[in-house]
PDB file of C-alpha atoms in Angstrom:
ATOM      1  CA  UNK A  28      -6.825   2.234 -24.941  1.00 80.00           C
ATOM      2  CA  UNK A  29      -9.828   1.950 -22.565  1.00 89.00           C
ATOM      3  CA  UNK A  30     -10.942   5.630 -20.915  1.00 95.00           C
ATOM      4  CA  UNK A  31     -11.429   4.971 -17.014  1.00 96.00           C
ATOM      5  CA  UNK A  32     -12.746   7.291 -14.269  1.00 96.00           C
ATOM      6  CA  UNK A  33     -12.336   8.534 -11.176  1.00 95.00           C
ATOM      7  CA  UNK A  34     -14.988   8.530  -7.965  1.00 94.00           C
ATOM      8  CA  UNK A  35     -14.411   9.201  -4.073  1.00 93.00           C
ATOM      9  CA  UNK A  36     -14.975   6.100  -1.984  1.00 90.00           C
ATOM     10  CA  UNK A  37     -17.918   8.314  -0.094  1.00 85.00           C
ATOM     11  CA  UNK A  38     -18.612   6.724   3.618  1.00 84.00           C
ATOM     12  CA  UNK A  39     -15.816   3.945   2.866  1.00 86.00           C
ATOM     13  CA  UNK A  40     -13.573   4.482   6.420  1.00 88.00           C
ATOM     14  CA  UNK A  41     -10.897   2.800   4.524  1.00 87.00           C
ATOM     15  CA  UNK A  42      -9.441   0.927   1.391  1.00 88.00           C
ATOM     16  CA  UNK A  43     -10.260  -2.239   3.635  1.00 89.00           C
ATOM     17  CA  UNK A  44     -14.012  -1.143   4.000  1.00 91.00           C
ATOM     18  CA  UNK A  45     -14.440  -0.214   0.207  1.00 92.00           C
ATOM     19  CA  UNK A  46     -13.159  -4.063  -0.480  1.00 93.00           C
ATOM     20  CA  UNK A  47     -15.243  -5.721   1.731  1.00 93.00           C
ATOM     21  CA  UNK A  48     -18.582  -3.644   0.296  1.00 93.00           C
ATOM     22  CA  UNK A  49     -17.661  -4.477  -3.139  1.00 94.00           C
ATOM     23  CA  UNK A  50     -16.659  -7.887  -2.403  1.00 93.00           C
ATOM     24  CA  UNK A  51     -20.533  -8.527  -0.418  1.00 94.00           C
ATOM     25  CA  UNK A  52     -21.597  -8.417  -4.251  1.00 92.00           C
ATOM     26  CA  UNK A  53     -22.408 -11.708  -5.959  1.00 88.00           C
ATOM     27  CA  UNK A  54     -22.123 -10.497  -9.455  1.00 92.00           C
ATOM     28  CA  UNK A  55     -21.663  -7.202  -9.720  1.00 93.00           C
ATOM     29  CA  UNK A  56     -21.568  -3.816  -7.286  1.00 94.00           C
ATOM     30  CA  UNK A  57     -23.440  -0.900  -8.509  1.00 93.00           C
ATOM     31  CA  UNK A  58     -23.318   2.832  -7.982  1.00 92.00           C
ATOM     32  CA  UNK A  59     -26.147   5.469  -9.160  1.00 91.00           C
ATOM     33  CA  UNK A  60     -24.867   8.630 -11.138  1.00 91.00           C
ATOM     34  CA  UNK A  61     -27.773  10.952 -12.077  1.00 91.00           C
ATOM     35  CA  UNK A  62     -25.906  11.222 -16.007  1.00 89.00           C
ATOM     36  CA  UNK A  63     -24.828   8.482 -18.359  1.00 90.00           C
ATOM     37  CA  UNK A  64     -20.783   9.706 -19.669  1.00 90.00           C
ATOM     38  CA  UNK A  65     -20.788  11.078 -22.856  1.00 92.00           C
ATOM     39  CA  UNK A  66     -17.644   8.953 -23.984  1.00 93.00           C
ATOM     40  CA  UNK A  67     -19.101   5.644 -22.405  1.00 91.00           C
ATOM     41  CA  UNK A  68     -18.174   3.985 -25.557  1.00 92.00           C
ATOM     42  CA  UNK A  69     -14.624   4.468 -24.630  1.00 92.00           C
ATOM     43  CA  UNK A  70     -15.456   3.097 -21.572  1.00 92.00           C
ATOM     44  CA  UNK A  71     -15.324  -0.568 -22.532  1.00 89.00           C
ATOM     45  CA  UNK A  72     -12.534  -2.216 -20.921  1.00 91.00           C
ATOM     46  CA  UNK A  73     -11.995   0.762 -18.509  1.00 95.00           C
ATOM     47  CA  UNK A  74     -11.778   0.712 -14.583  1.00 96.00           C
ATOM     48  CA  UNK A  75     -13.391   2.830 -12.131  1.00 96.00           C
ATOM     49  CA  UNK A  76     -10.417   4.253 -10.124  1.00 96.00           C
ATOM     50  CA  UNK A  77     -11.439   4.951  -6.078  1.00 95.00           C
ATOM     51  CA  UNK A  78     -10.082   7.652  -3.935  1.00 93.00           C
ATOM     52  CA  UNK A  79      -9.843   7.826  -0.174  1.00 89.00           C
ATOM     53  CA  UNK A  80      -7.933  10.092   1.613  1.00 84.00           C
ATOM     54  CA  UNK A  81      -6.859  12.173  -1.137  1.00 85.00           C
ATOM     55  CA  UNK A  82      -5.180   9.663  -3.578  1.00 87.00           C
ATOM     56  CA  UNK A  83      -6.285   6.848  -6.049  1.00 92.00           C
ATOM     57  CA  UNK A  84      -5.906   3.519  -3.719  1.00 91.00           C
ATOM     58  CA  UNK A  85      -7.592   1.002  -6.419  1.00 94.00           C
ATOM     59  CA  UNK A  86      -9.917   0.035  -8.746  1.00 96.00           C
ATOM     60  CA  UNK A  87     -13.086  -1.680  -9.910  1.00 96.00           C
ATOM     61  CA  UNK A  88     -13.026  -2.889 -13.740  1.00 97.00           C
ATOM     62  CA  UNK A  89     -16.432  -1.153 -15.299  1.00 96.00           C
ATOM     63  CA  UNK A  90     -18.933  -3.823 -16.511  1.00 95.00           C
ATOM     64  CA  UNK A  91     -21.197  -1.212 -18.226  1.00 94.00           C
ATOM     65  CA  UNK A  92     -23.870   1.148 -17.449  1.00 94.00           C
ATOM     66  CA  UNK A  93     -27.818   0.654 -17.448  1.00 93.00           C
ATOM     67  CA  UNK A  94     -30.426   2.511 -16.618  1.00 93.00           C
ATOM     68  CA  UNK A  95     -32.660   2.018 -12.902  1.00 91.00           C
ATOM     69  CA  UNK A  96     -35.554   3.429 -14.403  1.00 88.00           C
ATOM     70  CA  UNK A  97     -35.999   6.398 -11.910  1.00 90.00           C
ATOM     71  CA  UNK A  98     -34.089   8.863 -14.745  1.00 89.00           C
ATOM     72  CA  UNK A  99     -30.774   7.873 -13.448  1.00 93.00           C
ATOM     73  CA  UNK A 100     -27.756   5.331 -14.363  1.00 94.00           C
ATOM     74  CA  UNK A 101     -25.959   2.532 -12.722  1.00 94.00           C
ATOM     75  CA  UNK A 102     -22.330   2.065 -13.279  1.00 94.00           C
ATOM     76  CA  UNK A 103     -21.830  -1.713 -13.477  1.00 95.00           C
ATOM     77  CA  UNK A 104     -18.622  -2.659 -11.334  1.00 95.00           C
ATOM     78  CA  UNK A 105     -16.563  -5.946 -11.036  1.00 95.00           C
ATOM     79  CA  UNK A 106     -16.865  -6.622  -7.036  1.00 95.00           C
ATOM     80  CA  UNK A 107     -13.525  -6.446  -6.821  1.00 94.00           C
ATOM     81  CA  UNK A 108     -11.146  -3.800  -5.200  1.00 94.00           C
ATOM     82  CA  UNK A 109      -7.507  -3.801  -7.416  1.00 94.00           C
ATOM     83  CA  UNK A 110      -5.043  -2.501  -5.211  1.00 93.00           C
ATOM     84  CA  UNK A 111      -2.815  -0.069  -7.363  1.00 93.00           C
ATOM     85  CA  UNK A 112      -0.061   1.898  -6.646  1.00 89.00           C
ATOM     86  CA  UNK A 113      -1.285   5.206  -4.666  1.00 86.00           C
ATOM     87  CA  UNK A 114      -1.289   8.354  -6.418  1.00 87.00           C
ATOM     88  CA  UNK A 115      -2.396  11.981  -4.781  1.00 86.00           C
ATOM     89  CA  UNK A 116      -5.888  13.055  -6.495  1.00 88.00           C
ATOM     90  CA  UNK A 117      -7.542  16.138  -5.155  1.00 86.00           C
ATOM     91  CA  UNK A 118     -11.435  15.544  -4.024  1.00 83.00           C
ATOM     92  CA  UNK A 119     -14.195  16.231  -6.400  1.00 88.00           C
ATOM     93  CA  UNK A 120     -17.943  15.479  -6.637  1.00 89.00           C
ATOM     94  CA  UNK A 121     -19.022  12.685  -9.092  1.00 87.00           C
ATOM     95  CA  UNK A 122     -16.829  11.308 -11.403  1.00 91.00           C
ATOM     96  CA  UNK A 123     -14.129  12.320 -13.707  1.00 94.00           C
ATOM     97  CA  UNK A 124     -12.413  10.995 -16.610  1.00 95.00           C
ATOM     98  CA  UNK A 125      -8.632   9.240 -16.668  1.00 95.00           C
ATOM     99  CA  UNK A 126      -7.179   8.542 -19.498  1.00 94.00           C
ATOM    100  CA  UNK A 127      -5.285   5.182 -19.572  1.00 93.00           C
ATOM    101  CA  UNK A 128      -1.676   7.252 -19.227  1.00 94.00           C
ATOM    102  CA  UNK A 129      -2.536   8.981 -16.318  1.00 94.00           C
ATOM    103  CA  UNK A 130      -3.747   5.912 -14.843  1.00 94.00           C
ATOM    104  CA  UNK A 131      -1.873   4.397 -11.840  1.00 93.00           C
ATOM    105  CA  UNK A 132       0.028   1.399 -12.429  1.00 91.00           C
ATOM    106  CA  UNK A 133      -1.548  -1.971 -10.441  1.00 90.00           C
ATOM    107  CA  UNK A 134       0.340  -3.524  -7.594  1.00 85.00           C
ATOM    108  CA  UNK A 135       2.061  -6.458  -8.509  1.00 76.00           C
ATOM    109  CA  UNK A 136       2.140  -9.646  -6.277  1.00 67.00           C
ATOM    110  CA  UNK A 137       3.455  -9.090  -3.228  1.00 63.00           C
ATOM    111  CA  UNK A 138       3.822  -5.993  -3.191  1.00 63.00           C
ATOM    112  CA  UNK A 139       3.206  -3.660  -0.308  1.00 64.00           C
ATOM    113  CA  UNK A 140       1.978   0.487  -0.692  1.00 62.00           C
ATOM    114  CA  UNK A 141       5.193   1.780   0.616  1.00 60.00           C
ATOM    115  CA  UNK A 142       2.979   4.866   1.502  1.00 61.00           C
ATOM    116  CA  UNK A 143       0.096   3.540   3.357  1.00 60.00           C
ATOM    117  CA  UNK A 144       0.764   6.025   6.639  1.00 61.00           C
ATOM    118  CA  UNK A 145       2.218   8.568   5.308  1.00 65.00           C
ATOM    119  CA  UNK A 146      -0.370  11.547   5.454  1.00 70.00           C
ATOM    120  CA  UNK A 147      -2.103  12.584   2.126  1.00 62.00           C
ATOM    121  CA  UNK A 148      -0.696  16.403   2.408  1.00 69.00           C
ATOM    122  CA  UNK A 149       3.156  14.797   3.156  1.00 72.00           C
ATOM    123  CA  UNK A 150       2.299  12.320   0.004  1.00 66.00           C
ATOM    124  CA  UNK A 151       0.613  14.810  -2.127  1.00 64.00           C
ATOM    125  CA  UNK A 152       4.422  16.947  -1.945  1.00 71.00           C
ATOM    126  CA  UNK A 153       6.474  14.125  -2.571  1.00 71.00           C
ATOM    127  CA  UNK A 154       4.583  13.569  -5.285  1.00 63.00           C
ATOM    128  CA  UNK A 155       4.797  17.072  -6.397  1.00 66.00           C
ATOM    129  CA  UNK A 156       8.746  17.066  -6.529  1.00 67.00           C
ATOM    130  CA  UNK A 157       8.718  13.619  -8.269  1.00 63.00           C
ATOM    131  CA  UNK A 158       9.901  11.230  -5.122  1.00 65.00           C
ATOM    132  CA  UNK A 159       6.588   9.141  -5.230  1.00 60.00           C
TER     133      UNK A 159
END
């Protein structure tokens, strides 16, 4: 099972604006990180999981990492924005690590986010007593 990661969609004023930046990428979108993961060799096959507004609202499959030469890494990112089913995720600075079980589940086709307006701190209590 693939080891994925989690990073806030900084100065993204919505899922709709994170898609459309990745999506202005021919090949590939890239973001700097000043350290390369330790467990990047678990990496392969993971996704880079993006939060706005307090919960997990997609993600990016990871290419791989490389260096930019200036001492710091790239991570490597499909240009693609997978919707998946929202999940409440506390802000934090960088990246984290998600295993594959704690991962949120993709949408499937046609499927809408039944919780698009609710309010992060409403969804982040649903969640807590199970109803989301």
């Amino acid at each position: 099972m693939p080891l994925h990661m989690t990073k806030i969609a900084f100065q993204s004023e919505s899922p709709a604006s994170l898609k459309a930046w990745l999506e202005s990428h021919a090949d590939e979108a890239r973001l700097t990180t000043r350290y390369l993961p330790k467990r990047v060799e678990e990496m392969a096959g993971g996704s880079l999981y993006w939060i706005h507004g307090h919960r997990i609202v997609g993600r990016s499959p990871i290419l791989g990492f490389a260096e930019t030469g200036q001492g710091r890494h790239w991570i490597r990112l499909a240009p693609t924005l997978i919707p998946v089913h929202p999940m409440p995720k506390r802000a934090h600075q960088g990246w984290r690590y998600l295993a594959q079980e704690d991962a949120p589940r993709d949408l499937g086709e046609g499927e809408e986010d039944a919780t698009a307006a609710m309010p992060a701190a409403l969804l982040g209590e649903l969640a807590k007593l199970g109803l989301v």
